[in-house]
Structures are given as structure tokens and as C-alpha cells.
Amino acid sequence: MKKFTSRLVTICLRVGIIFAVGIALIFSSELELSGNKMQAIATSLTPEAKSYEVARPAQQPTSDTEKDATGVLDNIREKLNLDQPIAPSTKKFIESVKDNVGEAVTPGQEAVEKAAERGRSDRAN
């Protein structure tokens, strides 16, 4: 009987918590605390503020934008030394990595194959 009552109490607590969370979600979506409804709305106090307009810059022609982009790209190319040839030591390093990739990958592949074999043998039992 004690087990029954303890389980009944835990079930009631769970249902109560779920109900409370549901109510909280409903009210939070209604109030939209993170939305635009709760923003302050103010009117200007002086006549000067009502007639004040912000000057918006005109859009630049496409040719100016292209010139700016090429300038930026040239700057990046210069900073990263992309026009210079690759150093011989770097070429040696790249070649050694290419040659030794098989040695690094093989143990990983063997481990995966062993794990797959163990999984098959565990399922068979």
C-alpha cells in the first residue's frame, strides 16, 4: 500500500509540474516579454525634435564598390604573402604528410573494424 501511495504522489507531482510549465508557457507567449509589445513608446517634447530628419547617405555606384573590393583583396594578398612561392621546407613537410597518411589512418581503420567485429559477435550471443 505504501508503494501505491508513493507512486500516486510522484505521479501527481509530475502532472502538477507539467501543468505549471504549460501555464507558464502560455502566459509567456501572451505577454511576449522578449517581443516588441513591451517597448516604451515616447513622443517628442519639443517642436524641433519633430522636424528633425536624419540624413541618409546615398548608395555608392557599383564601380566604386568594385574598386574598394579590389583594394581590399590586394591588401589581403599582400598581408598573407600569397604572391610568393611556397618555401622548400614547407613543400617537404607537405610531401611527408602525404606519404605518411597511410600510417596514421591504418590503425584507426583497424580499430573501427575490430569494434564492428565485436559488435557483431555481441549481437550473435
mmCIF file of N, CA and C in Angstrom, residues 9-25:
data_model
loop_
_atom_site.group_PDB
_atom_site.id
_atom_site.type_symbol
_atom_site.label_atom_id
_atom_site.label_comp_id
_atom_site.label_asym_id
_atom_site.label_seq_id
_atom_site.Cartn_x
_atom_site.Cartn_y
_atom_site.Cartn_z
ATOM 1 N N VAL A 9 1.666 9.781 -5.374
ATOM 2 C CA VAL A 9 2.156 11.122 -5.042
ATOM 3 C C VAL A 9 3.140 11.603 -6.103
ATOM 4 N N THR A 10 4.063 10.741 -6.546
ATOM 5 C CA THR A 10 5.033 11.159 -7.565
ATOM 6 C C THR A 10 4.347 11.453 -8.892
ATOM 7 N N ILE A 11 3.345 10.665 -9.235
ATOM 8 C CA ILE A 11 2.603 10.922 -10.477
ATOM 9 C C ILE A 11 1.874 12.257 -10.380
ATOM 10 N N CYS A 12 1.252 12.514 -9.238
ATOM 11 C CA CYS A 12 0.551 13.792 -9.047
ATOM 12 C C CYS A 12 1.528 14.963 -9.114
ATOM 13 N N LEU A 13 2.711 14.810 -8.549
ATOM 14 C CA LEU A 13 3.712 15.873 -8.617
ATOM 15 C C LEU A 13 4.158 16.119 -10.057
ATOM 16 N N ARG A 14 4.382 15.051 -10.798
ATOM 17 C CA ARG A 14 4.783 15.206 -12.191
ATOM 18 C C ARG A 14 3.701 15.896 -13.012
ATOM 19 N N VAL A 15 2.459 15.482 -12.825
ATOM 20 C CA VAL A 15 1.356 16.111 -13.554
ATOM 21 C C VAL A 15 1.251 17.586 -13.165
ATOM 22 N N GLY A 16 1.423 17.884 -11.889
ATOM 23 C CA GLY A 16 1.363 19.273 -11.438
ATOM 24 C C GLY A 16 2.471 20.116 -12.038
ATOM 25 N N ILE A 17 3.673 19.559 -12.117
ATOM 26 C CA ILE A 17 4.799 20.296 -12.700
ATOM 27 C C ILE A 17 4.555 20.543 -14.182
ATOM 28 N N ILE A 18 4.083 19.519 -14.885
ATOM 29 C CA ILE A 18 3.798 19.679 -16.313
ATOM 30 C C ILE A 18 2.719 20.733 -16.518
ATOM 31 N N PHE A 19 1.696 20.715 -15.688
ATOM 32 C CA PHE A 19 0.625 21.703 -15.783
ATOM 33 C C PHE A 19 1.167 23.106 -15.533
ATOM 34 N N ALA A 20 2.022 23.268 -14.535
ATOM 35 C CA ALA A 20 2.582 24.583 -14.213
ATOM 36 C C ALA A 20 3.461 25.099 -15.346
ATOM 37 N N VAL A 21 4.256 24.217 -15.943
ATOM 38 C CA VAL A 21 5.107 24.625 -17.061
ATOM 39 C C VAL A 21 4.242 25.034 -18.248
ATOM 40 N N GLY A 22 3.175 24.304 -18.502
ATOM 41 C CA GLY A 22 2.276 24.653 -19.600
ATOM 42 C C GLY A 22 1.642 26.014 -19.406
ATOM 43 N N ILE A 23 1.185 26.276 -18.208
ATOM 44 C CA ILE A 23 0.582 27.581 -17.906
ATOM 45 C C ILE A 23 1.626 28.688 -18.076
ATOM 46 N N ALA A 24 2.842 28.445 -17.609
ATOM 47 C CA ALA A 24 3.900 29.449 -17.740
ATOM 48 C C ALA A 24 4.202 29.726 -19.208
ATOM 49 N N LEU A 25 4.240 28.696 -20.043
ATOM 50 C CA LEU A 25 4.490 28.896 -21.469
ATOM 51 C C LEU A 25 3.364 29.678 -22.134
#
